Short mmCIF file of C-alpha atoms in Angstrom, two decimals:
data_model
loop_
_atom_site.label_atom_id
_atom_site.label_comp_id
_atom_site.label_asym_id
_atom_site.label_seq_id
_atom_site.Cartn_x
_atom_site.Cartn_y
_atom_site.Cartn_z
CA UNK A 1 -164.22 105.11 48.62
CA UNK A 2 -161.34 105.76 46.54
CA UNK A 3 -158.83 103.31 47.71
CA UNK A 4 -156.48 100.34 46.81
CA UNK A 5 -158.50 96.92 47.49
CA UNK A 6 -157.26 93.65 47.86
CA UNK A 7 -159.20 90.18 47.93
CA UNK A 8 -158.93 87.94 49.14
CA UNK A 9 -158.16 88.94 52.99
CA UNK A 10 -157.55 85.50 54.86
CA UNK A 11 -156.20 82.25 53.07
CA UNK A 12 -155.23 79.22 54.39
CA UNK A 13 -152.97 77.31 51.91
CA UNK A 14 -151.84 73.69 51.84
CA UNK A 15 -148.15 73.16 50.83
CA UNK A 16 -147.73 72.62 47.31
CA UNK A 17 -151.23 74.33 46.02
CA UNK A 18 -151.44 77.81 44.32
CA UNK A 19 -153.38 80.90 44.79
CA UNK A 20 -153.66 84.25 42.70
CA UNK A 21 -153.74 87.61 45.66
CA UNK A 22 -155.54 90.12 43.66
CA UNK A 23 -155.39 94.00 43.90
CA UNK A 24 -156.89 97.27 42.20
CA UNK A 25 -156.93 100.67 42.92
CA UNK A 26 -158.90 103.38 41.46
CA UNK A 27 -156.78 106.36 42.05
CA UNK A 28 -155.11 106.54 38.61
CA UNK A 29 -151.92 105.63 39.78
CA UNK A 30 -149.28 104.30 37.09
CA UNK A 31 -146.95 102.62 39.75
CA UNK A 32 -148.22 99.52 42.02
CA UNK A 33 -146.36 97.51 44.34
CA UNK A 34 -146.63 94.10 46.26
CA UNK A 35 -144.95 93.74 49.67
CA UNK A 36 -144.72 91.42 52.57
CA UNK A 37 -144.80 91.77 56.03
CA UNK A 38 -142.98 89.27 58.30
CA UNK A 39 -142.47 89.87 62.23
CA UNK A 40 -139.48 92.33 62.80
CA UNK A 41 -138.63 92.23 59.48
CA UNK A 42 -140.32 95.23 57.95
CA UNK A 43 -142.43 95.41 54.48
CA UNK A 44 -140.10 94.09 51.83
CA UNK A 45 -140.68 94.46 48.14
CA UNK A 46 -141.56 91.43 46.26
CA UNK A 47 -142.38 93.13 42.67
CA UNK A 48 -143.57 96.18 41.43
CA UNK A 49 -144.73 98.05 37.97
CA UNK A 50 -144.54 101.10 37.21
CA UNK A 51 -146.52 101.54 34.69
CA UNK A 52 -148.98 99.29 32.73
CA UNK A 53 -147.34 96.45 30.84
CA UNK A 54 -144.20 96.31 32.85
CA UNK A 55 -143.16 94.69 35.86
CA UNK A 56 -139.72 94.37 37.85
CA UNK A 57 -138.69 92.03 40.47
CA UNK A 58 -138.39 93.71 43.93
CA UNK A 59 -136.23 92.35 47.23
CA UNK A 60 -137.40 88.77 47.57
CA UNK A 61 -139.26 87.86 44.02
CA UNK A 62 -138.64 83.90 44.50
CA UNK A 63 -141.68 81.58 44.68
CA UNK A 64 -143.61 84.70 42.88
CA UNK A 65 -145.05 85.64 39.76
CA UNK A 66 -146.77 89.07 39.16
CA UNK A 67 -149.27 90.18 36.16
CA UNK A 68 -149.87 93.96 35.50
CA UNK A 69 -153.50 93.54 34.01
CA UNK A 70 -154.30 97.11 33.23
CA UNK A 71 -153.38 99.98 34.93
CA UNK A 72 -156.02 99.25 37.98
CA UNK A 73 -155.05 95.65 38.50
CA UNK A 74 -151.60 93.79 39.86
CA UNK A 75 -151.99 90.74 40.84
CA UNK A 76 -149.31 87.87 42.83
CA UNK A 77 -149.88 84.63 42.70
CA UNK A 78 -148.03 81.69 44.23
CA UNK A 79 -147.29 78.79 42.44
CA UNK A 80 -146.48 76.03 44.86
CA UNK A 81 -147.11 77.64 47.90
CA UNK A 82 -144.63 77.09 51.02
CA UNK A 83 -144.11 76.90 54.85
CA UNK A 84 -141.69 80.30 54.15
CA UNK A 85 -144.74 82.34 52.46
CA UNK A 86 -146.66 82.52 54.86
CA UNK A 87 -146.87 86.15 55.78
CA UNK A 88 -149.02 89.15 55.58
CA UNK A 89 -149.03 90.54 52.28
CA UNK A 90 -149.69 94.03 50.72
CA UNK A 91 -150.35 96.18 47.83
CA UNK A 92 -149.80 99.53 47.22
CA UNK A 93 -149.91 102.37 44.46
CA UNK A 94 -148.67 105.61 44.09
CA UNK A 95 -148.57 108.87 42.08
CA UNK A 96 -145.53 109.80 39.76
CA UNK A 97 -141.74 109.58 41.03
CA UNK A 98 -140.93 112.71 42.31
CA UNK A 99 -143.71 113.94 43.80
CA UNK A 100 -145.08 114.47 47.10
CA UNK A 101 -147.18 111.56 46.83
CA UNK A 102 -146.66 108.74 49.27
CA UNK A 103 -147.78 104.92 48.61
CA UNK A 104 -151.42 104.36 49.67
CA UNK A 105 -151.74 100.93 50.81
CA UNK A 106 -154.58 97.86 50.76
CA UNK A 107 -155.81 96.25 54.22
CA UNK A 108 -153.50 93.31 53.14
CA UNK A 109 -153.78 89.60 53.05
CA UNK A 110 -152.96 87.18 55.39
CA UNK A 111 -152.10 83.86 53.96
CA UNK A 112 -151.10 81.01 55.96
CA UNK A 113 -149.49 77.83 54.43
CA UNK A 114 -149.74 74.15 56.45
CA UNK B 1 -129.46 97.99 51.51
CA UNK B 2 -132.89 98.69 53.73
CA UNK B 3 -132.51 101.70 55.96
CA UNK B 4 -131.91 101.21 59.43
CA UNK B 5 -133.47 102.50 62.34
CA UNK B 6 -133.46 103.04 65.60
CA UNK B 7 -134.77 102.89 68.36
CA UNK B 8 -136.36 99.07 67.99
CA UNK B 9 -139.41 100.47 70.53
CA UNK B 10 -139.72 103.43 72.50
CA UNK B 11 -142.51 103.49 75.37
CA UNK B 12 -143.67 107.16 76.07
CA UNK B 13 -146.36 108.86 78.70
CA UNK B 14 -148.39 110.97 77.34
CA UNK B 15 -146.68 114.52 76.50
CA UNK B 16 -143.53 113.19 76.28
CA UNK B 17 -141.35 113.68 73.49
CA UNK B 18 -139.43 110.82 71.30
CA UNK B 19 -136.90 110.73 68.44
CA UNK B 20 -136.86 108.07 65.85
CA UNK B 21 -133.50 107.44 63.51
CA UNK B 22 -133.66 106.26 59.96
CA UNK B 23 -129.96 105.82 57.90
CA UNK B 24 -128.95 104.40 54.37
CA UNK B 25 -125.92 103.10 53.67
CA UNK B 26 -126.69 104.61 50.45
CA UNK B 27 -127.80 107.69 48.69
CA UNK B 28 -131.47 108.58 49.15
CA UNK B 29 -133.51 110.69 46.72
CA UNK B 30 -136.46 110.82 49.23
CA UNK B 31 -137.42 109.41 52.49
CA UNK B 32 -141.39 108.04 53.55
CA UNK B 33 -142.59 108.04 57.01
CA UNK B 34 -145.41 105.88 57.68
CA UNK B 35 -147.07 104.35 60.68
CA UNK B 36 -149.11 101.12 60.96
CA UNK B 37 -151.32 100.23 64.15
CA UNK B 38 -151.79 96.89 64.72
CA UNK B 39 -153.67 94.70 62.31
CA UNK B 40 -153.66 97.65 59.95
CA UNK B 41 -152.43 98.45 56.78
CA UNK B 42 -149.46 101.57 56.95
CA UNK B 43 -150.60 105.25 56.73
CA UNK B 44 -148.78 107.58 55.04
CA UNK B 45 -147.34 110.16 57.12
CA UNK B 46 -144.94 112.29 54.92
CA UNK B 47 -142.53 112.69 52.28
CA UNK B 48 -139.11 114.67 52.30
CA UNK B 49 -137.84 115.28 48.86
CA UNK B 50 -134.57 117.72 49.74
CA UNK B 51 -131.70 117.23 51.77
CA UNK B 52 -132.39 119.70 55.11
CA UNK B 53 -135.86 119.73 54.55
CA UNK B 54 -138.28 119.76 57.26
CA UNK B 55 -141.78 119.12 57.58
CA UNK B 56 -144.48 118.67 59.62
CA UNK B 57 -148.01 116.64 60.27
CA UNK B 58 -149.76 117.95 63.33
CA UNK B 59 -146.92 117.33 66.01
CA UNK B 60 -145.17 115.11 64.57
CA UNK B 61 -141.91 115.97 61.97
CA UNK B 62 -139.38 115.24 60.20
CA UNK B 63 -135.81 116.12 58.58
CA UNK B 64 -134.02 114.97 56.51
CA UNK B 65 -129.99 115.62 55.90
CA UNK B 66 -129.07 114.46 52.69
CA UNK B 67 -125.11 114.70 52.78
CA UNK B 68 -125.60 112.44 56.31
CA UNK B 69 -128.32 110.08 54.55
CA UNK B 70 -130.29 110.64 57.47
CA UNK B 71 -133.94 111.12 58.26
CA UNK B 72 -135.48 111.63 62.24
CA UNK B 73 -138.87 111.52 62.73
CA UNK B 74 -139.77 113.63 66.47
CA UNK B 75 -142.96 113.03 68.46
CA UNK B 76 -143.92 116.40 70.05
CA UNK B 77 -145.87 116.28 73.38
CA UNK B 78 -147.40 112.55 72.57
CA UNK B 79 -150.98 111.28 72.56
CA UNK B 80 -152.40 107.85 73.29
CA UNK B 81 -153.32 108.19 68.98
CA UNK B 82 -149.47 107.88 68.02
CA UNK B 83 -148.94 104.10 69.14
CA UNK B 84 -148.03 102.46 66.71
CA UNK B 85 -145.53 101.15 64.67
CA UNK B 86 -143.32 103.54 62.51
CA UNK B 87 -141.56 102.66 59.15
CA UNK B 88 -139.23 104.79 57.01
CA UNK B 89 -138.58 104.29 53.66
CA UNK B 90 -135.65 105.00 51.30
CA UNK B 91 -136.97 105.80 47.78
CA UNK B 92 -134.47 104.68 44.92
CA UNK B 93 -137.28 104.79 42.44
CA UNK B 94 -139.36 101.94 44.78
CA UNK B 95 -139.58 101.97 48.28
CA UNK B 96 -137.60 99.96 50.64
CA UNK B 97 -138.12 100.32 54.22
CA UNK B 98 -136.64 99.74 57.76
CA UNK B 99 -137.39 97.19 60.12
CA UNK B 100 -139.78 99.48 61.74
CA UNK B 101 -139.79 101.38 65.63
CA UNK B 102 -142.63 100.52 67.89
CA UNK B 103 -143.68 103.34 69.89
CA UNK B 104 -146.52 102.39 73.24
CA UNK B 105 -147.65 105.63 74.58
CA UNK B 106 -149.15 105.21 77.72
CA UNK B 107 -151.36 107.81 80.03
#
């Protein structure tokens, strides 16, 4: 099924360690995002690319690093993972700027940190 | 900078109808409505590119005023399906959204 996938989908994470949230979608899309999702708080943008090679940071980037990998792949990983990152988090693509295209989203990760 | 909306949560019988705000303190080029049930990831409702457009997806729909920065979403004669939480988004190039409106629609 065509799609935007995202492994792994449950993570529990000790302070301090470091984990890589991996995405791909196979709908050609040039633009993928990463958001979290905290109780009344909304999605908020952590990075995005909009096209292959380049990424930009988003809302709340700190604690984050993002790699583009080819145009099917954007992956997040967490460095030294904290208390404050634990969350649910998401990917998303979409079709050119402009269009009537709206952002087609993974089944998200949710990552605890202890 | 994220829109705003409004109502926080709206609880509806079935066949009721319900209005849901979504404002920018800035300008908008487009505005996303999605909805996300619980556990779920958000589904991608609609899109309104022009200011005073209108559109539609089954009975629910949208406007969109762009001199007000303004985008309501209207549920038409609810069904138990709609619950759910409901998310706008202001497009500036990426998508920021509101806090969300939870909407319980009961029989």
């Amino acid at each position: 099924n065509a799609g935007v996938t995202q492994t792994p989908k449950f993570q529990v994470l000790k302070t301090g360690q470091s984990m890589t949230l991996q995405c791909a979608q196979d709908m050609n899309h040039n633009s993928m995002y990463w958001y979290r999702q905290d109780p009344g708080m909304g999605l908020r943008l952590i990075y995005y690319s909009a096209s292959e090679g380049t990424t930009d940071k988003g809302e709340v980037p700190n604690g984050y690093n993002v790699s583009r990998l080819n145009k099917r792949e954007f992956s997040l990983r967490l460095e030294s993972a904290a208390p404050s990152q634990t969350s649910v988090y998401f990917c998303a693509s979409s079709g050119p700027p402009g269009q009537r295209y709206g952002y087609t989203f993974g089944s998200g990760t949710r990552l605890t940190v202890v | 900078q994220q829109p705003v909306q409004s109502p926080q949560a709206v609880i509806l019988r079935e066949g009721e109808d319900a209005v849901i705000n979504c404002s920018s303190s800035k300008a908008l080029y487009s505005v996303h409505w999605y909805r996300q049930k619980h556990g779920e990831a958000p589904i991608f409702l609609m899109i309104l590119l022009k200011g005073g457009e209108q559109k539609g997806h089954d009975k629910i729909s949208a406007s969109f005023n762009e001199k007000k920065q303004q985008s309501s979403l209207y549920l038409t004669a609810s069904q138990l399906s709609y619950s759910g939480t409901y998310f706008c988004g202001g497009s500036w190039g990426k998508l920021q959204f509101g806090a969300g409106t939870q909407v319980v629609v009961t029989p």
